Amino acid sequence: MRTVAEIMTSVQTMFGETSTRARFEAVKAIMNSRMKLGTPVRDHLLRIMTHFNEAEIHGSSIDQQTQVDMILETLSDSFIPFKTNYVLNKIDLNLTALMTELQTFESMIKSKCGEANMVVASSSSSKKKKKVSDKRKASLKAKKKVSKTEKKVAKEIFMYLN
């Protein structure tokens, strides 16, 4: 028969390996995560925080600044301006503040995209597009005339000064 110490050692090694593997899988999930287009940033961050929690339960210790850096690396390309601002201004945020800031940034991006879509949607008629393009052509011609006269005047002034 086995002694209690042998059984405890055996159980500890069995669960220790499982814990190590689970910790590895949680950290791997964080590092391989990428935010998909159209996914709300809140959902993405909650998924990443779940992986952090899982890694912590299994014995991993990741400091807050590293967690923030890891989250920033998983964001989509539409958050590049946010990441640049974060790095250049050396902003120090905890996870809650980071989520708030990212949600604010996401809403600004969506509002700008919405404005662009409204402009495109408002000029859907081909007749309107043609009229706008005709008006645009006329204004460009007028600008060219003005710029030609400005060039002539500038040339005359240059010749006069020399």
PDB file of C-alpha atoms in Angstrom:
ATOM      1  CA  MET A   1       0.000   0.000   0.000  1.00  0.00           C
ATOM      2  CA  ARG A   2       1.002   3.574  -0.590  1.00  0.00           C
ATOM      3  CA  THR A   3       1.675   6.046   2.155  1.00  0.00           C
ATOM      4  CA  VAL A   4      -0.263   9.276   2.502  1.00  0.00           C
ATOM      5  CA  ALA A   5       2.807  11.272   1.461  1.00  0.00           C
ATOM      6  CA  GLU A   6       3.124   9.306  -1.774  1.00  0.00           C
ATOM      7  CA  ILE A   7      -0.549   9.822  -2.540  1.00  0.00           C
ATOM      8  CA  MET A   8      -0.314  13.567  -1.816  1.00  0.00           C
ATOM      9  CA  THR A   9       2.779  13.870  -4.012  1.00  0.00           C
ATOM     10  CA  SER A  10       1.044  11.965  -6.776  1.00  0.00           C
ATOM     11  CA  VAL A  11      -2.084  14.146  -6.603  1.00  0.00           C
ATOM     12  CA  GLN A  12      -0.002  17.319  -6.472  1.00  0.00           C
ATOM     13  CA  THR A  13       1.982  16.374  -9.576  1.00  0.00           C
ATOM     14  CA  MET A  14      -1.202  15.417 -11.448  1.00  0.00           C
ATOM     15  CA  PHE A  15      -2.976  18.679 -10.641  1.00  0.00           C
ATOM     16  CA  GLY A  16       0.200  20.698 -10.992  1.00  0.00           C
ATOM     17  CA  GLU A  17       0.629  19.597 -14.602  1.00  0.00           C
ATOM     18  CA  THR A  18      -3.017  20.319 -15.351  1.00  0.00           C
ATOM     19  CA  SER A  19      -2.666  23.759 -13.802  1.00  0.00           C
ATOM     20  CA  THR A  20       0.496  24.446 -15.788  1.00  0.00           C
ATOM     21  CA  ARG A  21      -1.184  23.403 -19.015  1.00  0.00           C
ATOM     22  CA  ALA A  22      -4.299  25.474 -18.238  1.00  0.00           C
ATOM     23  CA  ARG A  23      -2.149  28.512 -17.395  1.00  0.00           C
ATOM     24  CA  PHE A  24      -0.245  28.073 -20.656  1.00  0.00           C
ATOM     25  CA  GLU A  25      -3.490  27.782 -22.639  1.00  0.00           C
ATOM     26  CA  ALA A  26      -4.932  30.914 -21.010  1.00  0.00           C
ATOM     27  CA  VAL A  27      -1.835  33.001 -21.757  1.00  0.00           C
ATOM     28  CA  LYS A  28      -1.686  31.544 -25.275  1.00  0.00           C
ATOM     29  CA  ALA A  29      -5.333  32.520 -25.823  1.00  0.00           C
ATOM     30  CA  ILE A  30      -4.523  36.098 -24.813  1.00  0.00           C
ATOM     31  CA  MET A  31      -1.486  36.334 -27.085  1.00  0.00           C
ATOM     32  CA  ASN A  32      -3.320  34.837 -30.082  1.00  0.00           C
ATOM     33  CA  SER A  33      -6.461  36.939 -29.651  1.00  0.00           C
ATOM     34  CA  ARG A  34      -7.224  39.594 -32.214  1.00  0.00           C
ATOM     35  CA  MET A  35     -10.230  41.866 -32.191  1.00  0.00           C
ATOM     36  CA  LYS A  36     -12.471  41.134 -35.149  1.00  0.00           C
ATOM     37  CA  LEU A  37     -13.974  43.982 -37.143  1.00  0.00           C
ATOM     38  CA  GLY A  38     -17.474  44.770 -35.984  1.00  0.00           C
ATOM     39  CA  THR A  39     -16.911  43.341 -32.507  1.00  0.00           C
ATOM     40  CA  PRO A  40     -17.647  45.870 -29.754  1.00  0.00           C
ATOM     41  CA  VAL A  41     -14.500  46.712 -27.819  1.00  0.00           C
ATOM     42  CA  ARG A  42     -16.296  45.957 -24.541  1.00  0.00           C
ATOM     43  CA  ASP A  43     -16.977  42.359 -25.581  1.00  0.00           C
ATOM     44  CA  HIS A  44     -13.385  41.922 -26.720  1.00  0.00           C
ATOM     45  CA  LEU A  45     -11.966  43.277 -23.454  1.00  0.00           C
ATOM     46  CA  LEU A  46     -14.268  41.109 -21.352  1.00  0.00           C
ATOM     47  CA  ARG A  47     -13.103  38.044 -23.273  1.00  0.00           C
ATOM     48  CA  ILE A  48      -9.440  38.999 -22.713  1.00  0.00           C
ATOM     49  CA  MET A  49     -10.068  39.712 -19.023  1.00  0.00           C
ATOM     50  CA  THR A  50     -11.628  36.267 -18.704  1.00  0.00           C
ATOM     51  CA  HIS A  51      -8.386  34.775 -20.020  1.00  0.00           C
ATOM     52  CA  PHE A  52      -6.381  36.892 -17.528  1.00  0.00           C
ATOM     53  CA  ASN A  53      -8.580  35.640 -14.703  1.00  0.00           C
ATOM     54  CA  GLU A  54      -8.184  32.036 -15.845  1.00  0.00           C
ATOM     55  CA  ALA A  55      -4.399  32.420 -15.993  1.00  0.00           C
ATOM     56  CA  GLU A  56      -4.391  33.959 -12.514  1.00  0.00           C
ATOM     57  CA  ILE A  57      -6.491  31.120 -11.098  1.00  0.00           C
ATOM     58  CA  HIS A  58      -3.902  28.670 -12.397  1.00  0.00           C
ATOM     59  CA  GLY A  59      -1.004  30.502 -10.773  1.00  0.00           C
ATOM     60  CA  SER A  60       0.107  33.059 -13.342  1.00  0.00           C
ATOM     61  CA  SER A  61       0.981  36.535 -12.134  1.00  0.00           C
ATOM     62  CA  ILE A  62       0.697  39.229 -14.811  1.00  0.00           C
ATOM     63  CA  ASP A  63       1.038  42.791 -13.554  1.00  0.00           C
ATOM     64  CA  GLN A  64      -1.522  45.401 -14.551  1.00  0.00           C
ATOM     65  CA  GLN A  65       0.721  47.364 -16.927  1.00  0.00           C
ATOM     66  CA  THR A  66       1.578  44.188 -18.839  1.00  0.00           C
ATOM     67  CA  GLN A  67      -2.109  43.322 -19.035  1.00  0.00           C
ATOM     68  CA  VAL A  68      -2.862  46.754 -20.513  1.00  0.00           C
ATOM     69  CA  ASP A  69      -0.028  46.360 -23.026  1.00  0.00           C
ATOM     70  CA  MET A  70      -1.257  42.896 -24.001  1.00  0.00           C
ATOM     71  CA  ILE A  71      -4.800  44.216 -24.502  1.00  0.00           C
ATOM     72  CA  LEU A  72      -3.559  47.071 -26.691  1.00  0.00           C
ATOM     73  CA  GLU A  73      -1.739  44.564 -28.883  1.00  0.00           C
ATOM     74  CA  THR A  74      -4.941  42.583 -29.472  1.00  0.00           C
ATOM     75  CA  LEU A  75      -6.964  45.562 -30.729  1.00  0.00           C
ATOM     76  CA  SER A  76      -7.904  45.979 -34.379  1.00  0.00           C
ATOM     77  CA  ASP A  77      -6.196  48.450 -36.715  1.00  0.00           C
ATOM     78  CA  SER A  78      -8.950  51.040 -36.210  1.00  0.00           C
ATOM     79  CA  PHE A  79      -7.473  51.641 -32.734  1.00  0.00           C
ATOM     80  CA  ILE A  80      -3.994  52.577 -33.988  1.00  0.00           C
ATOM     81  CA  PRO A  81      -4.548  56.290 -33.232  1.00  0.00           C
ATOM     82  CA  PHE A  82      -5.552  55.387 -29.667  1.00  0.00           C
ATOM     83  CA  LYS A  83      -2.500  53.164 -29.209  1.00  0.00           C
ATOM     84  CA  THR A  84      -0.216  55.867 -30.616  1.00  0.00           C
ATOM     85  CA  ASN A  85      -1.671  58.466 -28.253  1.00  0.00           C
ATOM     86  CA  TYR A  86      -1.303  56.054 -25.328  1.00  0.00           C
ATOM     87  CA  VAL A  87       2.357  55.390 -26.068  1.00  0.00           C
ATOM     88  CA  LEU A  88       3.409  58.932 -26.967  1.00  0.00           C
ATOM     89  CA  ASN A  89       1.698  60.542 -23.972  1.00  0.00           C
ATOM     90  CA  LYS A  90       2.799  57.762 -21.597  1.00  0.00           C
ATOM     91  CA  ILE A  91      -0.720  57.348 -20.268  1.00  0.00           C
ATOM     92  CA  ASP A  92      -1.096  55.093 -17.229  1.00  0.00           C
ATOM     93  CA  LEU A  93      -4.509  53.371 -17.085  1.00  0.00           C
ATOM     94  CA  ASN A  94      -5.946  50.524 -15.080  1.00  0.00           C
ATOM     95  CA  LEU A  95      -8.164  47.984 -16.838  1.00  0.00           C
ATOM     96  CA  THR A  96     -11.435  49.732 -15.956  1.00  0.00           C
ATOM     97  CA  ALA A  97     -10.207  53.125 -17.147  1.00  0.00           C
ATOM     98  CA  LEU A  98      -8.793  51.512 -20.282  1.00  0.00           C
ATOM     99  CA  MET A  99     -12.177  49.985 -21.076  1.00  0.00           C
ATOM    100  CA  THR A 100     -13.894  53.346 -20.602  1.00  0.00           C
ATOM    101  CA  GLU A 101     -11.376  55.163 -22.795  1.00  0.00           C
ATOM    102  CA  LEU A 102     -11.563  52.525 -25.523  1.00  0.00           C
ATOM    103  CA  GLN A 103     -15.364  52.624 -25.527  1.00  0.00           C
ATOM    104  CA  THR A 104     -15.253  56.422 -25.854  1.00  0.00           C
ATOM    105  CA  PHE A 105     -12.793  56.147 -28.728  1.00  0.00           C
ATOM    106  CA  GLU A 106     -14.945  53.472 -30.392  1.00  0.00           C
ATOM    107  CA  SER A 107     -18.049  55.675 -30.178  1.00  0.00           C
ATOM    108  CA  MET A 108     -16.093  58.549 -31.788  1.00  0.00           C
ATOM    109  CA  ILE A 109     -15.027  56.265 -34.626  1.00  0.00           C
ATOM    110  CA  LYS A 110     -18.588  55.059 -35.143  1.00  0.00           C
ATOM    111  CA  SER A 111     -19.997  58.590 -35.148  1.00  0.00           C
ATOM    112  CA  LYS A 112     -17.467  59.675 -37.786  1.00  0.00           C
ATOM    113  CA  CYS A 113     -18.247  56.630 -39.920  1.00  0.00           C
ATOM    114  CA  GLY A 114     -21.944  57.335 -39.527  1.00  0.00           C
ATOM    115  CA  GLU A 115     -21.482  60.891 -40.791  1.00  0.00           C
ATOM    116  CA  ALA A 116     -19.554  59.641 -43.796  1.00  0.00           C
ATOM    117  CA  ASN A 117     -22.258  57.086 -44.544  1.00  0.00           C
ATOM    118  CA  MET A 118     -24.958  59.756 -44.272  1.00  0.00           C
ATOM    119  CA  VAL A 119     -23.181  61.930 -46.812  1.00  0.00           C
ATOM    120  CA  VAL A 120     -22.861  59.030 -49.221  1.00  0.00           C
ATOM    121  CA  ALA A 121     -26.471  58.016 -48.647  1.00  0.00           C
ATOM    122  CA  SER A 122     -27.802  61.536 -49.213  1.00  0.00           C
ATOM    123  CA  SER A 123     -26.338  61.783 -52.719  1.00  0.00           C
ATOM    124  CA  SER A 124     -27.608  58.455 -54.018  1.00  0.00           C
ATOM    125  CA  SER A 125     -29.393  59.868 -57.062  1.00  0.00           C
ATOM    126  CA  SER A 126     -27.329  59.785 -60.247  1.00  0.00           C
ATOM    127  CA  LYS A 127     -28.853  63.111 -61.395  1.00  0.00           C
ATOM    128  CA  LYS A 128     -27.744  64.762 -58.190  1.00  0.00           C
ATOM    129  CA  LYS A 129     -24.302  63.294 -58.612  1.00  0.00           C
ATOM    130  CA  LYS A 130     -24.105  64.649 -62.151  1.00  0.00           C
ATOM    131  CA  LYS A 131     -25.268  68.102 -61.024  1.00  0.00           C
ATOM    132  CA  VAL A 132     -22.789  68.100 -58.187  1.00  0.00           C
ATOM    133  CA  SER A 133     -20.011  67.046 -60.496  1.00  0.00           C
ATOM    134  CA  ASP A 134     -20.999  69.779 -62.989  1.00  0.00           C
ATOM    135  CA  LYS A 135     -20.997  72.333 -60.192  1.00  0.00           C
ATOM    136  CA  ARG A 136     -17.676  70.991 -59.033  1.00  0.00           C
ATOM    137  CA  LYS A 137     -16.225  71.302 -62.538  1.00  0.00           C
ATOM    138  CA  ALA A 138     -17.437  74.897 -62.773  1.00  0.00           C
ATOM    139  CA  SER A 139     -15.895  75.817 -59.441  1.00  0.00           C
ATOM    140  CA  LEU A 140     -12.613  74.157 -60.443  1.00  0.00           C
ATOM    141  CA  LYS A 141     -12.568  76.145 -63.705  1.00  0.00           C
ATOM    142  CA  ALA A 142     -13.183  79.351 -61.767  1.00  0.00           C
ATOM    143  CA  LYS A 143     -10.394  78.473 -59.373  1.00  0.00           C
ATOM    144  CA  LYS A 144      -8.067  77.769 -62.294  1.00  0.00           C
ATOM    145  CA  LYS A 145      -8.879  81.159 -63.800  1.00  0.00           C
ATOM    146  CA  VAL A 146      -8.231  82.863 -60.492  1.00  0.00           C
ATOM    147  CA  SER A 147      -5.012  80.961 -59.998  1.00  0.00           C
ATOM    148  CA  LYS A 148      -3.863  81.841 -63.548  1.00  0.00           C
ATOM    149  CA  THR A 149      -4.538  85.524 -62.916  1.00  0.00           C
ATOM    150  CA  GLU A 150      -2.840  85.283 -59.529  1.00  0.00           C
ATOM    151  CA  LYS A 151       0.171  83.724 -61.220  1.00  0.00           C
ATOM    152  CA  LYS A 152       0.261  86.507 -63.804  1.00  0.00           C
ATOM    153  CA  VAL A 153       0.057  89.181 -61.107  1.00  0.00           C
ATOM    154  CA  ALA A 154       2.744  87.435 -59.052  1.00  0.00           C
ATOM    155  CA  LYS A 155       4.948  87.181 -62.134  1.00  0.00           C
ATOM    156  CA  GLU A 156       4.450  90.884 -62.933  1.00  0.00           C
ATOM    157  CA  ILE A 157       5.288  91.838 -59.338  1.00  0.00           C
ATOM    158  CA  PHE A 158       8.410  89.665 -59.456  1.00  0.00           C
ATOM    159  CA  MET A 159       9.486  91.233 -62.745  1.00  0.00           C
ATOM    160  CA  TYR A 160       8.826  94.721 -61.390  1.00  0.00           C
ATOM    161  CA  LEU A 161      10.925  94.091 -58.267  1.00  0.00           C
ATOM    162  CA  ASN A 162      13.848  92.805 -60.296  1.00  0.00           C
TER     163      ASN A 162
END
